[in-house]
XYZ file of C-alpha atoms in Angstrom:
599
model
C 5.871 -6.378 -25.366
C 7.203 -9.389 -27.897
C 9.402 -11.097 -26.122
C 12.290 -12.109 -28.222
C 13.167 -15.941 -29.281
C 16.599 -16.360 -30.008
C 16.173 -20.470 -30.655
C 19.628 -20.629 -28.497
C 19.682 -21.527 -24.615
C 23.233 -20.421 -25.144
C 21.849 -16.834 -26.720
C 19.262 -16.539 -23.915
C 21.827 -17.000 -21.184
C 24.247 -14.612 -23.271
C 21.094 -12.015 -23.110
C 20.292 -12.589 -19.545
C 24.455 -11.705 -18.718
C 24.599 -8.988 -20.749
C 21.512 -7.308 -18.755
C 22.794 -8.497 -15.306
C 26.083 -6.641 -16.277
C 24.333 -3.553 -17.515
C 22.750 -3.789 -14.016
C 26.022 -3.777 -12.251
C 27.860 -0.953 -14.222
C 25.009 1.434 -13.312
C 24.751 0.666 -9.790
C 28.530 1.088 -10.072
C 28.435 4.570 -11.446
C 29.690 3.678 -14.966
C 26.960 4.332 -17.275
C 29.563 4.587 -20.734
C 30.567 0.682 -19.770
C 26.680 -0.407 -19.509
C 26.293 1.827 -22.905
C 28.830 -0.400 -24.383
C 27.624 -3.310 -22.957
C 24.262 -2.734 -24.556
C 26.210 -2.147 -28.248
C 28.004 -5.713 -27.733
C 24.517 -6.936 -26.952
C 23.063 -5.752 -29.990
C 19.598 -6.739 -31.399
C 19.854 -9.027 -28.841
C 18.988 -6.268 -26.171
C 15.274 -6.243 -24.358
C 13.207 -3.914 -23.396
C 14.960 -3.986 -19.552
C 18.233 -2.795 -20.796
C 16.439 -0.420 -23.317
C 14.962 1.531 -19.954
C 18.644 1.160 -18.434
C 19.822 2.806 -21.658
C 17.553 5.849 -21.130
C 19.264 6.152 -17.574
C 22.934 5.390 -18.449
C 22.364 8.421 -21.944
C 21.212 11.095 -18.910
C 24.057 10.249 -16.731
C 26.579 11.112 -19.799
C 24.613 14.583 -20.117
C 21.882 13.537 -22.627
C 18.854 15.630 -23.070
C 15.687 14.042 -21.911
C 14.953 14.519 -25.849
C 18.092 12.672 -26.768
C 17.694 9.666 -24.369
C 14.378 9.275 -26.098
C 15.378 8.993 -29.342
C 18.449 6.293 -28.292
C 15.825 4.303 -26.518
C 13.497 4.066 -29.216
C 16.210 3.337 -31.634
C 16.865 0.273 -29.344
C 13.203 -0.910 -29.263
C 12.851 -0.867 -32.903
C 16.148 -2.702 -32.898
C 15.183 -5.203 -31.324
C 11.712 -5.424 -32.491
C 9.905 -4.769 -29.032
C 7.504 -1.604 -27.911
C 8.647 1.140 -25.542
C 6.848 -0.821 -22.328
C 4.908 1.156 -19.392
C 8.136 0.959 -17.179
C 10.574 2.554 -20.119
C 7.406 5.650 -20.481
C 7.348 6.196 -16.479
C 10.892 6.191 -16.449
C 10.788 9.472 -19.436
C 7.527 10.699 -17.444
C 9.755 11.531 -14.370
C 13.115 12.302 -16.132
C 10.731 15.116 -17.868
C 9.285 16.194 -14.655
C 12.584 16.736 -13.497
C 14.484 18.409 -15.922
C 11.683 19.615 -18.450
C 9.006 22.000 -19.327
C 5.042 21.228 -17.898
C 3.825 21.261 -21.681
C 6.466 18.391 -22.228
C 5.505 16.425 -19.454
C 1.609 16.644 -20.309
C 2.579 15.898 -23.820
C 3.877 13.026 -23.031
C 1.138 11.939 -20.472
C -1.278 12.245 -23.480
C 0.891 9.894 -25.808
C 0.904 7.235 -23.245
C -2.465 7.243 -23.305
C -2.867 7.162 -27.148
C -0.872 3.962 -26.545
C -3.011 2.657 -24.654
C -0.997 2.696 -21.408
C -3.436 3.957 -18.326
C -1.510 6.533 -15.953
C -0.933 5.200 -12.406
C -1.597 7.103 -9.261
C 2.114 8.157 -9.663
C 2.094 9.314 -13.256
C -0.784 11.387 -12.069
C 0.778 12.889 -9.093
C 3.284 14.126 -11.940
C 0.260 15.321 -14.251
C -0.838 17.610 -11.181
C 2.489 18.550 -10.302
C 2.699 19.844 -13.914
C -0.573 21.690 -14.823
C 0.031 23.338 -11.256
C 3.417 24.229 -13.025
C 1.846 25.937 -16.056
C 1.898 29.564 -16.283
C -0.350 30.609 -15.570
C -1.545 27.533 -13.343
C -4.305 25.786 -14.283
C -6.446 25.339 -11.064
C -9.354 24.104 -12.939
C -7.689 21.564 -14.255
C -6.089 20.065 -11.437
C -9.081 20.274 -9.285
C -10.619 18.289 -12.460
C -8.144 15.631 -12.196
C -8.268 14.960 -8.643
C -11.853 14.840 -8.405
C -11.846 12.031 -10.801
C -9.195 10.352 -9.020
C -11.351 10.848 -5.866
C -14.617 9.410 -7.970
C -12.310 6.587 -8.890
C -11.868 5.920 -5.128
C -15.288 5.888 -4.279
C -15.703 3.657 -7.503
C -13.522 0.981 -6.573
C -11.579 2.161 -9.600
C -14.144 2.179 -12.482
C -14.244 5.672 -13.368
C -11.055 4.806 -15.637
C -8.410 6.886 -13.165
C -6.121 5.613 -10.260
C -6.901 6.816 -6.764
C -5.296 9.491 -5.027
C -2.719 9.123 -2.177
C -1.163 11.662 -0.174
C 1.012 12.585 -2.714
C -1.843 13.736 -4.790
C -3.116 16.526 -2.392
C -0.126 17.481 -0.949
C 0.808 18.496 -4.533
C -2.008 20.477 -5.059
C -2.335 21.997 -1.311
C 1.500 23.222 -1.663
C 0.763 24.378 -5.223
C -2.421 26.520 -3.601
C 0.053 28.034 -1.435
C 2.329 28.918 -3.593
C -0.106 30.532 -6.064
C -1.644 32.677 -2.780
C -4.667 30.719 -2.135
C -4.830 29.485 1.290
C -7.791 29.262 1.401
C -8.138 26.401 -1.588
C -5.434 24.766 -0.032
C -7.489 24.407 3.251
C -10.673 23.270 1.336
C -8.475 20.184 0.083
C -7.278 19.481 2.900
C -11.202 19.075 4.048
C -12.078 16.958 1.126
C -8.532 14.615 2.006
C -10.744 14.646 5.448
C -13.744 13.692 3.950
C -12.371 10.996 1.199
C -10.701 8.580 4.613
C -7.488 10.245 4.562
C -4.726 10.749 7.195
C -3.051 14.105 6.343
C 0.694 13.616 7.663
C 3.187 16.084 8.877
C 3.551 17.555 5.333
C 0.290 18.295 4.403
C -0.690 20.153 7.291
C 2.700 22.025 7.351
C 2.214 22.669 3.602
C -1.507 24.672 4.890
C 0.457 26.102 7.687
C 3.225 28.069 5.076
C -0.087 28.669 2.747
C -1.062 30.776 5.394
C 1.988 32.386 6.189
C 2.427 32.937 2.994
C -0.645 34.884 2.564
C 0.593 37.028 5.676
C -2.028 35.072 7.880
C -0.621 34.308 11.010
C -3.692 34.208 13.040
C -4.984 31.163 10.472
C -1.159 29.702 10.250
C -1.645 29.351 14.071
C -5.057 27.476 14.240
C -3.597 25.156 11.172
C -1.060 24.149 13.529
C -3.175 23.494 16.911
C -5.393 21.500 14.313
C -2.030 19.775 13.772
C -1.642 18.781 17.419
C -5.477 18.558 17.866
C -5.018 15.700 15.074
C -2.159 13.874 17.018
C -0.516 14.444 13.936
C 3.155 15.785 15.578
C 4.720 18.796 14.221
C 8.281 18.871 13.793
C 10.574 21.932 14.186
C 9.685 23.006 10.240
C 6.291 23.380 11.177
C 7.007 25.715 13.996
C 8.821 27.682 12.361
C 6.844 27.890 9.249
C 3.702 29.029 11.614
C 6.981 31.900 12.730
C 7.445 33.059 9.466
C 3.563 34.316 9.391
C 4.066 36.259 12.197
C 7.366 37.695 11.046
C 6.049 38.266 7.911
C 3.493 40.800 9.618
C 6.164 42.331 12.166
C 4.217 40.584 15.246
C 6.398 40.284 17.349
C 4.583 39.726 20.362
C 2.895 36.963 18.488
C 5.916 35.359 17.377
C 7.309 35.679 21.196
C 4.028 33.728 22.638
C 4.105 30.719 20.241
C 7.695 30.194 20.477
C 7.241 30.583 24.457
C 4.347 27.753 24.020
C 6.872 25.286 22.508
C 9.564 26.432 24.672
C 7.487 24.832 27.231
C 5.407 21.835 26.328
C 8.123 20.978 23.020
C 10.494 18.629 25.384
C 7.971 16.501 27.176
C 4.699 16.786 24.779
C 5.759 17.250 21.394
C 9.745 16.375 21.124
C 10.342 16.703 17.551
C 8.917 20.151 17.756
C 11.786 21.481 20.029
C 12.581 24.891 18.675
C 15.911 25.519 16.845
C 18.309 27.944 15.662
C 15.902 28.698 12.571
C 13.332 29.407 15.157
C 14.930 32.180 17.174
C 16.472 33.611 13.863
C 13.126 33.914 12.631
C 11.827 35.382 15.969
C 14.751 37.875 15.455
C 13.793 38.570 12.037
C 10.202 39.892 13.169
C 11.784 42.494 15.725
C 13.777 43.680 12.758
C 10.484 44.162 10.974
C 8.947 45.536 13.450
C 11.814 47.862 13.745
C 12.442 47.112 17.439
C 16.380 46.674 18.017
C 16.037 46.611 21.578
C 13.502 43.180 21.257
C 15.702 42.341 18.826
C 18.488 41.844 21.298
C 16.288 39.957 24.331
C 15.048 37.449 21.404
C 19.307 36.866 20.965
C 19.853 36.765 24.708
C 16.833 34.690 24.651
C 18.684 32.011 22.144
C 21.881 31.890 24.288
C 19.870 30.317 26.881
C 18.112 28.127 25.075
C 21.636 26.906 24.678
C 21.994 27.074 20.929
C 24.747 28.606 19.115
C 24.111 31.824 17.242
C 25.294 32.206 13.374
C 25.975 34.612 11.014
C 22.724 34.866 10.413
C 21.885 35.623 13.942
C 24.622 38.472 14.345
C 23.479 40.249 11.102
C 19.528 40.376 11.914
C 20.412 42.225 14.908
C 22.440 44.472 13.171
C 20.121 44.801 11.022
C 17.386 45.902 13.558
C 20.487 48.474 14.680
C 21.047 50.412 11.318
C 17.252 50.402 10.836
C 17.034 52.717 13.503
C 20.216 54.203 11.969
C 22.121 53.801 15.215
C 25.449 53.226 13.703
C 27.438 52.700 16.743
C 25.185 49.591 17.920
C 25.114 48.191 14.657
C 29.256 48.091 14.380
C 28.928 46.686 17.639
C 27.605 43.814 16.664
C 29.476 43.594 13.904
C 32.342 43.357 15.911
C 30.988 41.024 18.237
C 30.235 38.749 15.316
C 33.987 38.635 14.546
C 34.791 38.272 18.066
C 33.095 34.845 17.776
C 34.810 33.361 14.636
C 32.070 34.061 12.048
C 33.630 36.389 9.282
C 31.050 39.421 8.488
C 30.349 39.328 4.431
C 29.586 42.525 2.138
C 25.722 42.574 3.729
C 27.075 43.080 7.414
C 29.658 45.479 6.454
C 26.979 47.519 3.809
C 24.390 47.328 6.361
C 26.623 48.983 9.224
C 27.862 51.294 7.079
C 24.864 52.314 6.119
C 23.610 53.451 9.725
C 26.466 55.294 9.396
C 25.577 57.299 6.193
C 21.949 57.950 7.749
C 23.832 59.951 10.519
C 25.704 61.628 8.324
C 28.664 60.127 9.973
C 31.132 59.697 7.031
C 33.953 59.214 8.531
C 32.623 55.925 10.394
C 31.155 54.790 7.368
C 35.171 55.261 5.639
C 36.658 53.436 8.544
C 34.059 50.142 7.972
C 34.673 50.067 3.833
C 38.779 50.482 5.285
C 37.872 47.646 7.383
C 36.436 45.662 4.794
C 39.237 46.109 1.877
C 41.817 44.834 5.234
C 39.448 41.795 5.477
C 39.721 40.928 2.103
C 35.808 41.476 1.953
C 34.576 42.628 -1.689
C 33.527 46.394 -1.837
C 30.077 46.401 -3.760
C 28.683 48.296 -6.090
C 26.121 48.944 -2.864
C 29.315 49.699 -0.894
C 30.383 52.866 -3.358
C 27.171 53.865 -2.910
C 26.204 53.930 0.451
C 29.570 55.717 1.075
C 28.789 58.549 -1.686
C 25.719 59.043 0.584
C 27.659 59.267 3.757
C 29.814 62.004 2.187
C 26.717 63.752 1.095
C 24.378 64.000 4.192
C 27.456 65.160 6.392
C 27.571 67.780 3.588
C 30.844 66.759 1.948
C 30.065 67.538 -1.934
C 33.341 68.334 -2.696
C 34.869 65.059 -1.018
C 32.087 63.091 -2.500
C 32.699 64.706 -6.167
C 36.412 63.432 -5.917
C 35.257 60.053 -4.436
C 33.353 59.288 -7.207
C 35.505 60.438 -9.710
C 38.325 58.347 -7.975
C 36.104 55.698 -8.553
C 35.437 56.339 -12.203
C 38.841 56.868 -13.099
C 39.662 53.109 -11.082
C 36.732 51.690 -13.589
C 35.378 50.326 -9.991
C 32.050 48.800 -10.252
C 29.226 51.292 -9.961
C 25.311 51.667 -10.173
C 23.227 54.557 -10.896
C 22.725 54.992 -6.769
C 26.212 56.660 -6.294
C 25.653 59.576 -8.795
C 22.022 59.969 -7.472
C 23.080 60.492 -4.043
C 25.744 63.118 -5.318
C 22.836 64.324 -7.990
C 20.351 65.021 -5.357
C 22.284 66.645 -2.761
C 23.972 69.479 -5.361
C 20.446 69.737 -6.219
C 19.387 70.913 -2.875
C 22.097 72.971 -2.599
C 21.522 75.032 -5.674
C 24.775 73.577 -7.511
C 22.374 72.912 -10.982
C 25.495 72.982 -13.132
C 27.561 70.875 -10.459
C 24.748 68.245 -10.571
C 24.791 68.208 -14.727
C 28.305 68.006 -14.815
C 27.592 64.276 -12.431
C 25.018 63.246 -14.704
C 27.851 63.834 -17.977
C 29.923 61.606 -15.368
C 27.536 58.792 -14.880
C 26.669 59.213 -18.451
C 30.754 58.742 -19.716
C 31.156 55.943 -16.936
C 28.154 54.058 -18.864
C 26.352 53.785 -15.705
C 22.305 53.761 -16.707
C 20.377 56.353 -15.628
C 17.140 55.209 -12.850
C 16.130 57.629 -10.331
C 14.085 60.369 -11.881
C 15.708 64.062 -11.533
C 12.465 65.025 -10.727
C 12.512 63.007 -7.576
C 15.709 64.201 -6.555
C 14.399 67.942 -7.467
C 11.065 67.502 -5.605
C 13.154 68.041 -1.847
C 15.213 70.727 -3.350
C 16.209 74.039 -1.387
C 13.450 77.076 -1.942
C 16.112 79.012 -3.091
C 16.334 76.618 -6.702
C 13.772 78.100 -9.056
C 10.491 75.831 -10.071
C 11.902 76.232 -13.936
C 15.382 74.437 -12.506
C 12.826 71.873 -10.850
C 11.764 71.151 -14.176
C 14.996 70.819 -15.832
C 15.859 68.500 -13.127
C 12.905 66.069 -14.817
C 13.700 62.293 -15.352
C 16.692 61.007 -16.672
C 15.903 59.259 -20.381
C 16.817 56.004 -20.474
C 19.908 55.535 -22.975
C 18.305 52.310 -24.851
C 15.047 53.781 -25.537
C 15.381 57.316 -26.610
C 12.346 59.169 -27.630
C 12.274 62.335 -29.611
C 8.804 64.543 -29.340
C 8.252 66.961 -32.507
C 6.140 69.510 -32.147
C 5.199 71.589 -35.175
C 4.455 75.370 -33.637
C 2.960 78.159 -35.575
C 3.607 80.572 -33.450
C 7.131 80.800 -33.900
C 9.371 80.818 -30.817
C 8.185 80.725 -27.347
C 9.535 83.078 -24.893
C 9.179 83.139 -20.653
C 8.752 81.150 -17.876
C 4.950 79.644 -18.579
C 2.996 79.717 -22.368
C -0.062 81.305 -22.170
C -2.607 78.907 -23.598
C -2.443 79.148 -27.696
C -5.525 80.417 -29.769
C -5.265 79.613 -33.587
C -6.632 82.679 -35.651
C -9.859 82.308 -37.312
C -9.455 79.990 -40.719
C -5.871 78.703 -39.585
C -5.558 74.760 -39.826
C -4.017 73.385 -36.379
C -0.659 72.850 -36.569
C 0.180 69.049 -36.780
C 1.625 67.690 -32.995
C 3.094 64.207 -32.900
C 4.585 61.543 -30.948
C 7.293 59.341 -32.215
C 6.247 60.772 -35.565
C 2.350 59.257 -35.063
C -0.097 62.606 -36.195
C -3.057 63.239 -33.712
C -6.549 63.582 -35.471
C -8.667 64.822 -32.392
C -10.482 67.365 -31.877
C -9.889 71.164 -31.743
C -10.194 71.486 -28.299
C -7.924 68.312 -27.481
C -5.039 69.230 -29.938
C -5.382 72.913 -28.387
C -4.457 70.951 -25.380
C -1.637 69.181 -26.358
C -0.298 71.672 -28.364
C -0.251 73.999 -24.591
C 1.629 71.112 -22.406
C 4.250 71.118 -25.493
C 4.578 75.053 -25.099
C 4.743 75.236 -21.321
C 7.332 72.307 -21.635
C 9.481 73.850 -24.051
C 9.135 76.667 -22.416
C 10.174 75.480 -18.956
C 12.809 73.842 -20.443
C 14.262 76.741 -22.436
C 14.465 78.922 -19.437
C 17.542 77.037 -18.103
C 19.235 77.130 -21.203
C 20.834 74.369 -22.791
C 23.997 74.380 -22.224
C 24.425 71.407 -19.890
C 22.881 69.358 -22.472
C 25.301 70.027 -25.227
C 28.947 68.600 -25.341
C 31.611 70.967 -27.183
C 30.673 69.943 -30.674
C 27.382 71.233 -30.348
C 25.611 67.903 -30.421
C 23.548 66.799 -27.747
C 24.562 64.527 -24.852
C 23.209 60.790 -26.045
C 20.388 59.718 -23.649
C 18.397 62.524 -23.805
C 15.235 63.252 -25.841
C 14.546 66.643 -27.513
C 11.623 68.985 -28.771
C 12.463 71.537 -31.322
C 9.773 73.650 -33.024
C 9.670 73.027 -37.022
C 9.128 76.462 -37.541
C 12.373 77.138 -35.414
C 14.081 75.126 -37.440
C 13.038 76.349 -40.127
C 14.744 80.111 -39.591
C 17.490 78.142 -38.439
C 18.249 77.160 -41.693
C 17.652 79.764 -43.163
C 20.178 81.774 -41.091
C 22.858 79.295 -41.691
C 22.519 78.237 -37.994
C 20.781 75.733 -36.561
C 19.233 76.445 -32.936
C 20.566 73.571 -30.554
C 17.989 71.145 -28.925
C 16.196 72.183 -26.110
C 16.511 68.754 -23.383
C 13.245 67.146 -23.177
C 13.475 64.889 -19.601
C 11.319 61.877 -18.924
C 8.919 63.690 -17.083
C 8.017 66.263 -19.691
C 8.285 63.173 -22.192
C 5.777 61.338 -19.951
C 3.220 64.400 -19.390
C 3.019 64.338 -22.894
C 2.359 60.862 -23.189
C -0.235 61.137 -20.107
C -2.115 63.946 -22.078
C -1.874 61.582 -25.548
C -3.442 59.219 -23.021
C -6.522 60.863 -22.346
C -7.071 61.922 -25.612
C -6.991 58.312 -27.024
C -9.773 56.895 -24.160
């Protein structure tokens, strides 16, 4: 850095207040007055207030990008370089609010300057290639290995040593990525290399672990912990929790937390177990599915002498309507308004949906009733859930003029409340019923996502396999797909084609897919060509008249096969044959079958 000469002691003492007030107006929280103290300052600015600058143009909502440009500006200016302290500064204002491939870029122009990364800088260089997508493990296991050479060096391998920082970066980046494994081997070579591990890096193997659904290994991190006389704190605990709840081990969860329960006070203080840790005790009996454990873990937090929180109320409640016992679920929903904490839209959904697994729709009204007096917002979920209640008790009729209430109010609405509604007229035979709530969800612009087929597969005997087929997958409405098949054979009549044979010297009629001709063999377009006949056949035996509004035109959404040669006497006739509705599921057997042809 050139250190400027102004030939004044007068100038230099000028310079020297200027930066001191700069100073002050930051750590005063008024970065525009230190801006405009560094315009009165002018070319007489250094490279001090130039870094202060890059500071004072984020706290007025610069870009990174933008305080870069002002700083340099500055430094040429005043006729000084960008010093080590001004590019550390950008390293870890990019770290923060950039990409990885702009922090790395910049690491690598430092370095073209000539300015060597410090252990810091490097920390951020891991942090960052561990940030990449995908990560690049190789690379930070390069880096720190050098750094680690370095050590052992006495620092002439050209890179800074490692600290802590440096493999707790990459240990809790293993994690993250799903390698717990990796992040145990560095926590070896930290071993190995002289280092302590703290607190944080064994708690960051301990959630690697329990990550990885590992509680067994989560444990033994943490004994290692305590082996160590490194003391875990309360995060550890209940990180080492979380792997059992993650699992649904409950009685696992139950013995460690007993452990701590015990030795915590007078061995290992900061390890005392807390709310979090009974919550997350409570959260593996919901898992597990066990309401009843669920309710001794809560009992077993009262006497601990902690307070419970919404949080605490709701998992129980949860564990309730799991088992779809609605009337223990909405009693702890009222005993969690009994104690001051107001239930949101999760409780209330959650309760009434125990009630909608028992059919019980009228306790299922009372709790969305409940909710609209509390001033609660009824969800999307809400509508649906309901809809469902109405439907297992059986009420079609109600739930038909529920929804359509609901239309008609323009209330918020996902594709869950007409396939409730869908599914159960399905089952009960009522095909046109169930088309007319599809041209419902369909006008309400609500996009299709459970397949009709789904909904069709637990349908009543009684509904024929041709209406199974008609009740295929819904199309989605962004991405319609139309399948032309070109059929010599004319039109194709009953319930299955029988498979086609072409007469001797008759070229194979041309099949395609989103207009693409197939130029396999005989024997694989004889193929194709039968799945098109038995689906337009299939199809065709319902008839087509949910499928076409008034005008004649088809419903948008859907996707359509129509036979050229149909077509064909269509026009000639003066009347053109409507579409026959080609569902996802036909679509996609098609597709399937193009599949194998093309491996």
């Amino acid at each position: 850095m050139r250190t400027l000469s102004t030939g004044s002691a007068a100038s230099s003492k000028a310079e020297g207040n200027d930066e001191s007030e700069m100073a002050a107006l930051l750590r005063a929280g008024d970065p525009n007055g230190a801006l405009a103290t560094l315009a009165r300052a002018g070319s007489a600015a250094n490279v001090r207030m130039a870094n202060m600058q890059f500071n004072a143009l984020l706290a007025i909502g610069h870009s990174v990008e933008a305080a870069i440009e002002g700083v340099l500006a500055t430094c040429t200016r005043g006729g000084f370089t960008p010093s080590q302290s001004i590019c550390v500064n950008v390293l870890h204002a990019l770290d923060k609010h950039s990409t990885p491939e702009a922090v790395l870029a910049w690491l690598a122009r430092m370095r073209e300057a000539g300015m060597q990364p410090d252990t810091a800088a490097c920390n951020v260089q891991l942090k960052a290639i561990m940030r990449l997508t995908p990560p690049d493990f190789t690379g930070a296991a390069a880096l720190l290995s050098s750094m680690m050479r370095s050590l052992a060096a006495g620092g002439a391998a050209g890179y800074p040593p490692p600290d802590e920082v440096s493999f707790n970066t990459v240990i809790t980046a293993m994690g993250t990525a799903g390698r717990p494994d990796k992040a145990e081997d560095i926590l070896h070579s930290m071993l190995d290399a002289g280092f302590a591990p703290s607190r944080i890096t064994f708690t960051a193997v301990v959630s690697a672990f329990a990550r990885a659904r590992r509680p067994a290994d989560a444990a033994r991190t943490l004994w290692r912990m305590i082996d160590a006389k490194v003391l875990p704190d309360a995060m550890a605990l209940n990180t080492a929790l979380s792997a059992y709840a993650n699992v649904a081990d409950v009685p696992g969860a139950r013995k460690l937390l007993a452990w701590f329960e015990e030795h915590a006070r007078d061995e290992l203080p900061c390890a005392q177990p807390d709310l979090i840790s009974y919550n997350t005790l409570l959260l593996a009996c919901v898992r597990a599915e066990k309401p009843a454990e669920a309710e001794a873990a809560f009992a077993q937090l009262l006497a601990a002498g902690l307070q419970p929180n919404q949080v605490s109320y709701s998992t129980v409640l949860n564990a309730h309507a799991k088992a779809a016992d609605g009337k223990a679920a909405q009693a702890w929903l009222d005993r969690m308004a009994a104690a001051g904490l107001q239930p949101d839209a999760v409780s209330y959904n959650t309760v009434c949906s125990a009630h909608a697994k028992r059919g019980d729709a009228a306790a299922a009204l009372r709790c969305v009733e409940r909710m609209r007096r509390e001033a609660v917002e009824v969800t999307p979920t809400t509508h649906a859930i309901l809809i469902h209640a109405l439907t297992t008790s059986g009420e079609l009729e109600a739930a038909v003029e529920s929804l359509r209430a609901l239309v008609h109010a323009k209330a918020s609405l996902s594709a869950a409340s007409f396939n409730a509604l869908i599914s159960a007229q399905g089952k009960a035979g009522c095909i046109a019923a169930a088309e007319t709530t599809f041209g419902m969800m369909l006008s309400a612009r609500v996009e299709p996502s459970q397949g009709w087929a789904e909904m069709g597969e637990s349908s009543s005997p009684n509904v024929s396999p041709n209406i199974s087929r008609r009740e295929s997958r819904e199309v989605s409405l962004h991405n319609q797909t139309e399948v032309e098949a070109d059929l010599s054979a004319g039109a194709i009549a009953g319930a299955m084609a029988p498979a086609p044979s072409m007469p001797r010297g008759e070229s194979m009629p041309d099949v395609r897919l989103l207009g693409v001709p197939l130029t396999r063999s005989r024997s694989d377009r004889l193929r194709l060509l039968r799945v098109a006949q038995q689906v337009m056949a299939a199809e065709g035996a319902c008839g087509a008249s949910g499928a076409i509004d008034a005008s004649g035109s088809a419903i948008a959404g859907l996707a359509f096969v129509r036979s050229k040669s149909e077509a064909a006497l269509g026009s000639a006739s003066g009347a053109v044959p409507p579409a026959i509705p080609l569902m996802r599921s036909a679509a996609s057997e098609l597709a399937l079958t193009l599949g194998s042809f093309a491996m």
